Amino acid sequence: MSRMQSRSVDLIFADPPYNLQLGGSLTRPDQTSVNAVDDYWDNFESFRAYDSFTRAWLLSARRLLKSDGTIWVMGSYHNVFRVGAIMQDLGFWILNDVVWRKSNPMPNFKGRRFQNAHETLIWACRDKGAKRYTFNYDALKVFNDGIQMRSDWLLPICGGGERLRTKDGMKVHSTQKPIGLLYRVLLASSKPGDVVLDPFLGTGTTGVVAKRLGRCFIGIERIPKYVQIARERIDSTSMADSKALDVTASKCSAPRIPFGSLLEFGLIKEGEWLSGSSAKHKAMVRSDGSLSAGVHSGSIHKVGAIVQGIESCNGWRFWHADRDGAAIPLDHLRDKVREQLAS
């Protein structure tokens, strides 16, 4: 990471060691051994050593992120609170914590604690004032059958044919993450052509999804056997056709259309009366694109707020025009302007 150019990365996904602090072996009730996360790369001498390691890679990550870039960091209850505090200390601004709720979690074999059925992802931007970071809200809503995407994601852990195993059936990597999880992360917070960095690549799941979705990809991994597996997985992955990579665009990212444009395009006429969403309020359109309602005049937003007695109003959604007896929101007429401009 130290050799990479500053502010060169659009998105970072990091699944760092969790520092699970496992002591002794873990067995099932029938005394068979559980293949737990006891890899040497997850062992740290102390919390202080883990915090030092975390601070170092997060400092590099912040240097590499573009001003409008974001970072996702995964963790469990063993480490996520320490990681989150360090992120805030370094200046990252947390946007969400997302709970990955596992549909098929491992049981708690000792029966001394609740079944650990989730992990946490912290999503943050580089600085507090960042506003132009990528968030494909409308694409996620379509992806979720028209319902706003929530911050709790129900997904299975990596298993079946997706789980990489050795010839004797052992897991190749103890913490391999499912493709579905990375698909949702990249769909939510990146665009085709963006540079995605994974500083803890493992067996390459982030690279596989990035290639599928047409993102440029950089992966860092220090264990040779994981590097080889990741390369093989990524090399065997095909990118979708460029047309298939388009997603539903948010209106927030669409070109700004002033209300006056509706007059210019003949979709609204000066002197026309608009009604509020409940037909209780009315206002007349003036030639400069302002509205007049009694003694009040101003923009569609200002007059909409005044007649309702509230502080603010989205005039595009509040005001409606009568078209053949049907009340049409100004927002729909604005879409017609966008369509004509795009044609």
Coordinates of C-alpha atoms in Angstrom, one line a residue:
M1 CA 0.0 0.0 0.0
S2 CA 2.9 2.4 0.7
R3 CA 4.0 2.1 -2.9
M4 CA 0.7 3.1 -4.3
Q5 CA -0.2 6.6 -5.5
S6 CA -2.1 8.8 -3.0
R7 CA -5.9 9.4 -3.7
S8 CA -5.9 6.8 -6.5
V9 CA -8.6 4.4 -5.2
D10 CA -12.4 4.8 -5.4
L11 CA -13.5 2.0 -3.1
I12 CA -11.7 -0.1 -0.5
F13 CA -13.1 -3.4 0.9
A14 CA -11.2 -4.7 3.8
D15 CA -11.7 -8.0 5.7
P16 CA -8.7 -7.8 8.1
P17 CA -7.7 -10.4 10.7
Y18 CA -10.3 -10.4 13.5
N19 CA -7.9 -11.3 16.4
L20 CA -10.3 -13.9 17.6
Q21 CA -8.1 -14.7 20.7
L22 CA -9.1 -18.4 20.6
G23 CA -7.7 -20.4 23.4
G24 CA -7.6 -24.2 23.1
S25 CA -9.5 -26.4 20.7
L26 CA -13.1 -26.2 19.9
T27 CA -15.2 -29.4 19.8
R28 CA -18.8 -30.3 19.0
P29 CA -21.0 -32.2 21.6
D30 CA -20.0 -35.5 20.0
Q31 CA -16.4 -34.5 20.6
T32 CA -15.5 -34.1 17.0
S33 CA -13.1 -31.2 16.2
V34 CA -14.4 -27.9 14.7
N35 CA -12.3 -26.3 12.0
A36 CA -12.1 -22.9 13.6
V37 CA -10.1 -19.8 12.7
D38 CA -6.8 -20.5 14.3
D39 CA -4.5 -19.4 11.5
Y40 CA -1.2 -17.7 12.4
W41 CA -2.2 -14.5 10.6
D42 CA -5.1 -14.0 13.0
N43 CA -2.9 -14.2 16.1
F44 CA -1.6 -11.0 17.8
E45 CA 0.4 -10.7 21.0
S46 CA -1.9 -8.2 22.5
F47 CA -4.7 -5.7 21.9
R48 CA -2.0 -3.0 21.7
A49 CA -0.3 -4.9 18.9
Y50 CA -3.6 -5.4 17.0
D51 CA -4.4 -1.7 17.4
S52 CA -1.0 -0.7 16.0
F53 CA -1.5 -3.0 13.0
T54 CA -5.0 -1.6 12.4
R55 CA -3.9 2.0 12.7
A56 CA -1.1 1.4 10.2
W57 CA -3.2 -0.1 7.4
L58 CA -6.0 2.3 7.9
L59 CA -3.6 5.3 7.6
S60 CA -2.5 3.9 4.3
A61 CA -6.1 3.3 3.2
R62 CA -7.1 6.9 4.0
R63 CA -4.1 8.2 2.0
L64 CA -5.1 6.0 -1.0
L65 CA -8.8 7.0 -1.0
K66 CA -10.0 9.7 -3.4
S67 CA -11.8 12.6 -1.7
D68 CA -15.1 11.1 -2.8
G69 CA -14.1 7.5 -2.1
T70 CA -15.5 5.1 0.6
I71 CA -14.2 2.2 2.6
W72 CA -15.9 -0.9 3.9
V73 CA -14.3 -2.8 6.9
M74 CA -15.7 -6.1 8.1
G75 CA -15.4 -7.4 11.6
S76 CA -16.9 -9.5 14.4
Y77 CA -17.5 -8.5 18.1
H78 CA -13.8 -9.4 18.7
N79 CA -12.5 -6.5 16.8
V80 CA -15.1 -4.3 15.1
F81 CA -15.4 -1.8 18.0
R82 CA -11.7 -1.3 18.2
V83 CA -11.5 -0.8 14.4
G84 CA -14.4 1.6 14.4
A85 CA -12.9 3.8 17.1
I86 CA -9.6 3.9 15.3
M87 CA -11.3 4.9 12.0
Q88 CA -13.0 7.8 13.8
D89 CA -9.7 8.8 15.4
L90 CA -8.1 8.9 12.0
G91 CA -10.8 11.2 10.5
F92 CA -13.0 8.7 8.6
W93 CA -16.7 9.6 8.7
I94 CA -18.9 6.6 9.3
L95 CA -22.0 6.5 7.0
N96 CA -23.5 3.2 8.1
D97 CA -22.9 0.0 10.0
V98 CA -24.3 -2.9 8.1
V99 CA -25.2 -6.1 9.8
W100 CA -24.6 -9.3 7.8
R101 CA -27.2 -11.6 9.3
K102 CA -26.2 -15.2 8.5
S103 CA -29.0 -17.4 7.4
N104 CA -27.0 -20.5 8.3
P105 CA -24.6 -19.6 11.1
M106 CA -22.4 -22.0 13.0
P107 CA -24.0 -23.3 16.2
N108 CA -22.6 -22.3 19.6
F109 CA -21.4 -25.8 20.6
K110 CA -20.6 -25.1 24.3
G111 CA -24.0 -23.5 25.0
R112 CA -22.5 -20.8 27.1
R113 CA -23.3 -17.8 24.8
F114 CA -25.8 -16.7 22.2
Q115 CA -25.3 -18.2 18.8
N116 CA -23.1 -15.8 16.9
A117 CA -25.2 -15.2 13.8
H118 CA -23.9 -12.0 12.4
E119 CA -20.9 -9.9 11.4
T120 CA -20.7 -6.1 11.1
L121 CA -19.5 -4.0 8.1
I122 CA -18.5 -0.4 8.7
W123 CA -19.1 1.9 5.7
A124 CA -17.3 5.2 5.8
C125 CA -16.1 8.0 3.6
R126 CA -12.7 9.6 3.8
D127 CA -13.7 12.9 5.5
K128 CA -16.7 14.3 7.3
G129 CA -17.5 16.8 4.6
A130 CA -17.6 14.3 1.7
K131 CA -20.9 14.5 -0.1
R132 CA -20.3 13.2 -3.6
Y133 CA -19.4 9.6 -2.7
T134 CA -21.1 6.9 -4.8
F135 CA -24.3 5.4 -3.4
N136 CA -26.5 3.7 -5.9
Y137 CA -29.7 4.1 -3.9
D138 CA -32.2 3.5 -6.7
A139 CA -30.2 0.5 -8.1
L140 CA -30.3 -1.1 -4.7
K141 CA -34.1 -0.4 -4.4
V142 CA -34.7 -2.2 -7.7
F143 CA -32.4 -5.0 -6.6
N144 CA -34.5 -5.4 -3.5
D145 CA -37.8 -5.7 -5.3
G146 CA -38.7 -2.0 -5.0
I147 CA -38.1 -1.8 -1.3
Q148 CA -35.5 0.5 0.2
M149 CA -32.4 -1.5 1.1
R150 CA -31.9 -1.8 4.8
S151 CA -28.8 -2.0 6.8
D152 CA -29.3 -5.6 7.8
W153 CA -28.5 -8.1 5.1
L154 CA -29.7 -11.7 5.3
L155 CA -27.2 -13.8 3.4
P156 CA -25.8 -17.4 3.8
I157 CA -22.2 -18.0 4.8
C158 CA -19.9 -19.4 2.1
G159 CA -20.7 -23.0 1.6
G160 CA -21.7 -25.7 -1.0
G161 CA -19.9 -25.5 -4.3
E162 CA -18.7 -21.9 -3.6
R163 CA -16.6 -22.9 -0.6
L164 CA -13.1 -23.7 -1.8
R165 CA -11.8 -27.0 -0.3
T166 CA -8.6 -29.1 -0.5
K167 CA -8.6 -32.6 -1.9
D168 CA -9.3 -34.0 1.5
G169 CA -12.3 -31.8 2.1
M170 CA -10.7 -29.1 4.3
K171 CA -11.4 -25.4 3.9
V172 CA -8.8 -23.7 1.8
H173 CA -9.4 -20.5 3.7
S174 CA -11.1 -20.3 7.1
T175 CA -12.8 -17.0 6.5
Q176 CA -13.8 -17.1 2.8
K177 CA -16.6 -14.6 2.2
P178 CA -19.6 -15.3 -0.1
I179 CA -19.8 -13.7 -3.5
G180 CA -23.3 -12.4 -2.7
L181 CA -21.9 -10.2 0.1
L182 CA -19.3 -8.6 -2.1
Y183 CA -21.7 -8.2 -5.0
R184 CA -24.0 -6.1 -2.8
V185 CA -21.1 -4.0 -1.5
L186 CA -19.8 -3.2 -5.0
L187 CA -23.2 -2.7 -6.5
A188 CA -24.0 -0.2 -3.7
S189 CA -20.9 1.9 -3.6
S190 CA -19.0 1.8 -6.9
K191 CA -19.4 2.3 -10.7
P192 CA -18.0 0.5 -13.7
G193 CA -14.4 1.6 -14.2
D194 CA -13.9 2.5 -10.6
V195 CA -10.7 1.3 -8.9
V196 CA -11.4 -1.2 -6.1
L197 CA -8.7 -2.1 -3.6
D198 CA -8.8 -5.1 -1.2
P199 CA -5.7 -5.1 1.1
F200 CA -6.6 -8.5 2.5
L201 CA -7.4 -10.4 -0.6
G202 CA -7.4 -14.0 0.7
T203 CA -8.8 -16.2 -2.1
G204 CA -9.9 -13.4 -4.2
T205 CA -13.7 -13.0 -3.8
T206 CA -13.5 -9.2 -4.1
G207 CA -11.5 -9.5 -7.3
V208 CA -14.0 -12.0 -8.8
V209 CA -16.9 -9.7 -8.2
A210 CA -15.0 -6.6 -9.3
K211 CA -14.2 -8.2 -12.6
R212 CA -17.8 -9.4 -13.2
L213 CA -19.1 -5.9 -12.6
G214 CA -16.5 -4.1 -14.7
R215 CA -14.5 -2.5 -11.9
C216 CA -10.7 -2.1 -12.0
F217 CA -9.2 -4.1 -9.2
I218 CA -6.1 -4.2 -7.0
G219 CA -5.6 -7.0 -4.5
I220 CA -2.9 -7.4 -1.8
E221 CA -2.2 -10.8 -0.3
R222 CA 1.0 -12.0 1.4
I223 CA 0.3 -15.8 1.6
P224 CA 1.5 -17.5 -1.7
K225 CA -1.1 -20.3 -1.8
Y226 CA -3.9 -17.7 -1.5
V227 CA -2.4 -15.5 -4.2
Q228 CA -2.3 -18.5 -6.6
I229 CA -5.9 -19.4 -5.9
A230 CA -7.1 -15.8 -6.2
R231 CA -5.4 -15.5 -9.6
E232 CA -6.9 -18.6 -10.8
R233 CA -10.4 -17.6 -9.7
I234 CA -10.1 -14.1 -11.2
D235 CA -8.6 -15.3 -14.4
S236 CA -11.5 -17.7 -14.9
T237 CA -14.1 -14.9 -14.3
S238 CA -15.7 -13.1 -17.3
M239 CA -16.8 -9.5 -17.2
A240 CA -20.4 -8.9 -18.2
D241 CA -21.3 -7.0 -21.4
S242 CA -20.9 -3.3 -20.9
K243 CA -24.7 -2.7 -21.5
A244 CA -25.5 -5.2 -18.7
L245 CA -23.4 -3.1 -16.3
D246 CA -25.7 -0.1 -16.4
V247 CA -27.8 0.4 -13.2
T248 CA -30.9 2.4 -12.4
A249 CA -29.7 5.9 -12.0
S250 CA -30.7 8.0 -9.0
K251 CA -32.5 11.3 -9.7
C252 CA -30.0 13.0 -7.4
S253 CA -27.3 12.2 -10.0
A254 CA -29.5 13.3 -13.0
P255 CA -28.9 16.7 -14.7
R256 CA -30.6 19.6 -12.8
I257 CA -33.7 20.8 -14.5
P258 CA -35.1 24.2 -13.3
F259 CA -38.8 24.6 -13.2
G260 CA -38.6 27.3 -15.8
S261 CA -37.6 24.6 -18.3
L262 CA -41.1 23.2 -18.2
L263 CA -42.3 26.5 -19.5
E264 CA -39.6 26.6 -22.2
F265 CA -40.6 23.0 -23.4
G266 CA -44.3 23.9 -23.4
L267 CA -45.1 21.3 -20.7
I268 CA -46.5 24.1 -18.4
K269 CA -48.0 27.4 -19.5
E270 CA -47.9 30.8 -17.8
G271 CA -51.2 31.5 -16.0
E272 CA -51.8 27.8 -15.4
W273 CA -53.1 26.8 -12.0
L274 CA -51.3 24.0 -10.0
S275 CA -52.8 22.1 -7.1
G276 CA -51.2 20.7 -4.1
S277 CA -51.0 16.9 -3.5
S278 CA -54.3 17.0 -1.5
A279 CA -56.0 19.6 -3.9
K280 CA -56.4 21.8 -0.9
H281 CA -53.9 24.4 -2.1
K282 CA -53.6 26.2 -5.4
A283 CA -51.0 28.4 -7.1
M284 CA -50.7 30.1 -10.4
V285 CA -47.6 29.8 -12.6
R286 CA -46.0 33.1 -13.6
S287 CA -43.9 33.7 -16.7
D288 CA -40.6 33.7 -14.8
G289 CA -41.2 30.2 -13.4
S290 CA -42.3 31.4 -10.0
L291 CA -45.7 30.6 -8.4
S292 CA -48.3 33.0 -6.9
A293 CA -50.6 31.9 -4.1
G294 CA -52.6 34.8 -2.6
V295 CA -50.1 37.3 -1.2
H296 CA -47.2 34.8 -1.4
S297 CA -44.9 34.3 -4.4
G298 CA -41.7 32.5 -5.0
S299 CA -40.3 29.1 -6.2
I300 CA -42.3 25.9 -6.3
H301 CA -40.5 24.9 -3.2
K302 CA -40.9 28.1 -1.2
V303 CA -44.6 28.6 -2.0
G304 CA -45.3 24.9 -1.3
A305 CA -43.8 25.2 2.1
I306 CA -45.7 28.5 2.9
V307 CA -49.1 27.2 2.0
Q308 CA -48.6 24.1 4.1
G309 CA -47.1 26.1 7.0
I310 CA -43.9 24.0 7.1
E311 CA -40.2 24.8 6.8
S312 CA -39.4 23.1 3.6
C313 CA -41.1 21.4 0.7
N314 CA -40.2 19.4 -2.4
G315 CA -42.2 21.4 -4.9
W316 CA -41.6 18.8 -7.7
R317 CA -43.6 16.2 -5.7
F318 CA -46.1 18.5 -4.0
W319 CA -47.5 20.5 -6.9
H320 CA -49.6 18.8 -9.6
A321 CA -50.8 19.9 -13.0
D322 CA -54.2 18.9 -14.4
R323 CA -53.9 16.9 -17.6
D324 CA -57.3 15.6 -19.0
G325 CA -58.7 15.4 -15.5
A326 CA -55.7 13.6 -14.0
A327 CA -53.4 15.3 -11.4
I328 CA -49.8 14.8 -12.7
P329 CA -46.9 15.6 -10.4
L330 CA -44.4 18.2 -11.7
D331 CA -41.8 15.5 -11.2
H332 CA -43.2 13.5 -14.0
L333 CA -43.2 16.5 -16.3
R334 CA -39.5 17.1 -15.4
D335 CA -38.8 13.5 -16.5
K336 CA -40.2 14.4 -19.9
V337 CA -37.7 17.3 -20.2
R338 CA -34.8 14.9 -19.3
E339 CA -36.0 12.4 -21.9
Q340 CA -36.0 15.1 -24.6
L341 CA -32.6 16.4 -23.6
A342 CA -31.2 12.9 -23.7
S343 CA -32.7 12.1 -27.2

